[in-house]
XYZ file of N, CA and C in Angstrom:
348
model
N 91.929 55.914 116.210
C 91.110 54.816 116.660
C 90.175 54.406 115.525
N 89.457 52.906 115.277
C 89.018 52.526 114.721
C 88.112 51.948 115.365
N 86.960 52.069 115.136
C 85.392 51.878 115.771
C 84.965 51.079 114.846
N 84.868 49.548 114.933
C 83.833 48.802 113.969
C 82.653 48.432 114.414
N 81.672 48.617 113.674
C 79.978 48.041 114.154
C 80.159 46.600 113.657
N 78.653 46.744 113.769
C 77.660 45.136 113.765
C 77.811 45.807 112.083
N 76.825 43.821 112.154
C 76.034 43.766 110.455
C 77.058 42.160 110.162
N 77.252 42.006 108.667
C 77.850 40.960 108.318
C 79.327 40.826 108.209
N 79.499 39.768 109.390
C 81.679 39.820 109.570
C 81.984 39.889 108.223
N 81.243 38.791 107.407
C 82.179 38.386 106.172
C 81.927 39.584 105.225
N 81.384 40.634 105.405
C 81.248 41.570 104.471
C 82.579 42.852 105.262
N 82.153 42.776 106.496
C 83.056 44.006 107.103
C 84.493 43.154 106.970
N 84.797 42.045 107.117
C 85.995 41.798 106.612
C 86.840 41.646 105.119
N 85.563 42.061 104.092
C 85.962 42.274 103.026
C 86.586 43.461 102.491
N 85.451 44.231 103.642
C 85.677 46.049 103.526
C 86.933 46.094 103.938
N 87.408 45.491 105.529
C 88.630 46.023 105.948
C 89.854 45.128 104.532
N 89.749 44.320 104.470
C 90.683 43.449 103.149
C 90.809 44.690 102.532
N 90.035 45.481 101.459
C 89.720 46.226 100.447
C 90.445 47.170 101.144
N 90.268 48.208 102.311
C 90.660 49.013 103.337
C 92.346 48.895 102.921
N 92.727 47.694 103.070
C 94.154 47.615 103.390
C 94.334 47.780 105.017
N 93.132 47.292 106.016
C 93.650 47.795 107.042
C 93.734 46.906 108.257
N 95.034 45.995 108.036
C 95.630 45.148 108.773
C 96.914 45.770 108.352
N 97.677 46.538 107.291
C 98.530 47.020 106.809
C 98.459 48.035 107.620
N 97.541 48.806 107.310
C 97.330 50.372 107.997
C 97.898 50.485 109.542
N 97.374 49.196 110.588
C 96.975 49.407 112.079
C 98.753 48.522 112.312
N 99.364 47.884 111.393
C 100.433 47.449 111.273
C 101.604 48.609 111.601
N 100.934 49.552 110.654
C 101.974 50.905 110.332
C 101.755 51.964 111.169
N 101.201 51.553 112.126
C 100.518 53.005 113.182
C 100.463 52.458 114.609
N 101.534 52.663 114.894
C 101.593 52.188 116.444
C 100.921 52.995 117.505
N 99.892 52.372 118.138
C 99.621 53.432 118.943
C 97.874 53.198 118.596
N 97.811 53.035 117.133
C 96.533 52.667 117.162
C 95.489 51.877 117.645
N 94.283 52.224 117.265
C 93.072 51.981 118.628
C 92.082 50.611 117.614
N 91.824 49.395 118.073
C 91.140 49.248 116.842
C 90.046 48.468 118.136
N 88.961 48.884 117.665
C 87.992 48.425 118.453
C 86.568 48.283 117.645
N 85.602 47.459 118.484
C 84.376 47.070 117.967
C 83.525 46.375 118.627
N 82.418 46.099 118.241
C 81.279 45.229 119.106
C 80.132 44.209 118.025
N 80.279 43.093 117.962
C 79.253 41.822 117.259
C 80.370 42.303 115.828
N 79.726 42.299 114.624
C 80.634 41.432 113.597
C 82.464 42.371 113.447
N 82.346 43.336 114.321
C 83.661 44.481 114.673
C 84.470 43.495 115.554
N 83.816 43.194 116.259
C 84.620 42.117 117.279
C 85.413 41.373 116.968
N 84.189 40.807 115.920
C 84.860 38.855 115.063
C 86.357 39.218 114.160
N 86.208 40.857 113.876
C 87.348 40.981 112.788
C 89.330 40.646 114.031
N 88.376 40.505 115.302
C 90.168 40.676 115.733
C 90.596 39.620 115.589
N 89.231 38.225 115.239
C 89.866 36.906 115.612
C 90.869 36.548 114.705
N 91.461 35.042 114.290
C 92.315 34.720 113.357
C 91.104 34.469 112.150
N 90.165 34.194 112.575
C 89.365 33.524 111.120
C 87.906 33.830 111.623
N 86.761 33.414 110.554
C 86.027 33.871 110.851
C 85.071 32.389 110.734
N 85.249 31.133 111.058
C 84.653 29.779 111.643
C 84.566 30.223 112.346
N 82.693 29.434 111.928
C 82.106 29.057 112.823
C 80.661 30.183 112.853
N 81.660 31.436 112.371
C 80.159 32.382 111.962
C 79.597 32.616 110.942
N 79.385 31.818 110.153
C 78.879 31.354 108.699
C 77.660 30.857 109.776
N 77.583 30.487 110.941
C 76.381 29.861 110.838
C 75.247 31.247 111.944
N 76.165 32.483 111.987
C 75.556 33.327 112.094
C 75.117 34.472 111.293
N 75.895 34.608 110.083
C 76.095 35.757 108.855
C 76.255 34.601 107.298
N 75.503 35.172 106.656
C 75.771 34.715 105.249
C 77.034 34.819 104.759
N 78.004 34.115 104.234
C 79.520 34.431 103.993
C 79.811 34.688 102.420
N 78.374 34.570 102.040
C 78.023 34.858 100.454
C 77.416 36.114 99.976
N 77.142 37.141 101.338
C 76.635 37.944 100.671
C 77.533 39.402 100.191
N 77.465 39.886 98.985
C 78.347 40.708 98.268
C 77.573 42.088 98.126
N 77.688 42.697 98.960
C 77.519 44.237 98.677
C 77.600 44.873 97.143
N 76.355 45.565 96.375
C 76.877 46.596 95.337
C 78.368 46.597 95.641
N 79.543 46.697 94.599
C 80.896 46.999 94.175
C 82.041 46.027 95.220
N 81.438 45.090 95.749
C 82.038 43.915 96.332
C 82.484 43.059 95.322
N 83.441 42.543 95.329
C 83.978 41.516 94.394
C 84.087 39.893 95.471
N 83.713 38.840 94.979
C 83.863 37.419 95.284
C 85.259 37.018 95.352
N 86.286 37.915 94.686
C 88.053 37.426 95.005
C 88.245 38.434 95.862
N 87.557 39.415 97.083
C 88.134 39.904 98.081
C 87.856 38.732 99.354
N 88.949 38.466 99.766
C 88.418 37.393 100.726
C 88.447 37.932 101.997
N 87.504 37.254 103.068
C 86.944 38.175 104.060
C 87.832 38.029 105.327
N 88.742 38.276 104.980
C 90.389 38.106 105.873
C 90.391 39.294 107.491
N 90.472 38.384 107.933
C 90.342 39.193 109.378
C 91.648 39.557 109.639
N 91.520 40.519 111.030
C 92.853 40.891 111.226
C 93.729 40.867 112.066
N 93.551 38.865 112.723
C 94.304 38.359 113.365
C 94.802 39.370 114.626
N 94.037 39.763 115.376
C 95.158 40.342 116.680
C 94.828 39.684 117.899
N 94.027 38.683 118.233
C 94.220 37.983 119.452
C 94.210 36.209 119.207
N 94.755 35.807 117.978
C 94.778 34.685 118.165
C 94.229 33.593 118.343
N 93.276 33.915 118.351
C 91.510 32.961 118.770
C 90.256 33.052 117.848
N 88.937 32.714 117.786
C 87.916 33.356 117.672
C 87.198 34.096 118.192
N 85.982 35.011 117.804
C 85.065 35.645 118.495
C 83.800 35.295 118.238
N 83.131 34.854 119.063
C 81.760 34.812 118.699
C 80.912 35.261 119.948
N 80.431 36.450 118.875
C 79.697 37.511 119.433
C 78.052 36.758 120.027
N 77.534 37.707 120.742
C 76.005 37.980 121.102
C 75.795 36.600 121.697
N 76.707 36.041 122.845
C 76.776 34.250 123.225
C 75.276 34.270 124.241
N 74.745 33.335 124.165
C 73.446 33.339 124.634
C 72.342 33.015 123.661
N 73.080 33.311 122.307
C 71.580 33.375 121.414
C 71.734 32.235 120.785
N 70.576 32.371 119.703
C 70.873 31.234 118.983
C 72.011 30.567 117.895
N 71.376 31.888 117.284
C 72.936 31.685 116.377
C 74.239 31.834 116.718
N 74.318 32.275 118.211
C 75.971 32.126 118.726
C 76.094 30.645 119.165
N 74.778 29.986 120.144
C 75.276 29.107 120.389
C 75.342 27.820 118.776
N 74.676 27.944 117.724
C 75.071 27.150 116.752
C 76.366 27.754 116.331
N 77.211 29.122 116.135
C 78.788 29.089 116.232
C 79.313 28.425 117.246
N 78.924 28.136 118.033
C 79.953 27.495 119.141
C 80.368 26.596 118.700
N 78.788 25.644 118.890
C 78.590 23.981 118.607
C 79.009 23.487 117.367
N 79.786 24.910 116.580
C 80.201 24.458 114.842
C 81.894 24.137 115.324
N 82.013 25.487 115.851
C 83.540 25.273 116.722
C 83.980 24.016 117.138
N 83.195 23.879 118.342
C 83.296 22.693 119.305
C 83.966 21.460 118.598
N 82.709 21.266 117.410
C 82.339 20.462 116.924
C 84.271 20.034 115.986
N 84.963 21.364 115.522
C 86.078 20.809 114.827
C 87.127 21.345 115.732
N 86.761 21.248 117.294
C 87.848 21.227 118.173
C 88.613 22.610 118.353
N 88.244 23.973 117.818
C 88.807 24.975 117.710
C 88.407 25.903 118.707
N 89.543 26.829 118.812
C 89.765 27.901 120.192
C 88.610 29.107 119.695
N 88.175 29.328 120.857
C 87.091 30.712 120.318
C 86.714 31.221 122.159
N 86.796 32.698 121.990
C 86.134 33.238 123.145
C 85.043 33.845 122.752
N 83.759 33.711 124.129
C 82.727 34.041 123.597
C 82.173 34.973 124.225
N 81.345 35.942 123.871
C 81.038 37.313 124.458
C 79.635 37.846 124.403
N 79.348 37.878 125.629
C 77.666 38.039 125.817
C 77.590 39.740 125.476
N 76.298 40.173 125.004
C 75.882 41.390 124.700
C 76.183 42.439 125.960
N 76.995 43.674 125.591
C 77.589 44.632 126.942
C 78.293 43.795 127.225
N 79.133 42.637 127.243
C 80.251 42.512 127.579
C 81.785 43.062 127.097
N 82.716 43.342 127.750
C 84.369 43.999 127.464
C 85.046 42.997 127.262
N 85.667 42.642 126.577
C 87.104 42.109 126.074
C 88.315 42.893 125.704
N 89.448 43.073 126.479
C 90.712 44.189 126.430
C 91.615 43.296 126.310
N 91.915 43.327 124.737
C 93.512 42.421 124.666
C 94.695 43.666 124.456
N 95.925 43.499 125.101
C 97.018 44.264 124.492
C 97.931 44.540 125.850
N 98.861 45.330 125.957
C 100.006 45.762 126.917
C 98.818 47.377 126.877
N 98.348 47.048 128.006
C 97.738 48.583 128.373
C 98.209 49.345 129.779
């Protein structure tokens, strides 16, 4: 199983890029990949719309600017976490705004995608 936290999508999706681990959870059937706020955003297809919740510029010590912050596509949609607030509802209204699919998820809320 894979447990992702909070903090910045576009950084934790650099880590998982770097990780190799859309390859990894590819090659391991059976595996668990789970998370909550920027852990979440990594299942979507992309990560619009939360630039207007996380800096998409910011580079960690030993981060490189050509790892791109590539999510790992497993439900087809977006995520935008912590819905209620502010900066979720300006992800929405960024969404909205270019017509794109996104589910949205209030704090302690569950989302279970898969054949369980």
């Amino acid at each position: 199983m894979v447990w992702a936290v909070g903090g910045n999508a576009f950084v934790l999706a650099r880590a998982a890029e770097r990780a190799k681990l859309r390859q990894a959870l590819e090659h391991a059937p059976g595996m668990i990949f789970a998370g909550y706020s920027a852990g979440a955003c990594l299942t979507g297809c992309d990560l619009t719309g939360i630039e207007m919740m996380a800096d998409p510029g910011e580079l960690p010590a030993g981060y490189s600017v050509h790892t791109p912050p590539t999510t790992l596509d497993l439900i087809g949609t977006r995520i935008v976490p912590h819905a209620g607030s502010k900066d979720a509802d300006r992800a929405e209204h960024e969404l909205m705004r270019q017509h794109l699919d996104y589910l949205r998820l209030r704090d302690g809320e569950d989302a279970f995608f898969g054949d369980w």
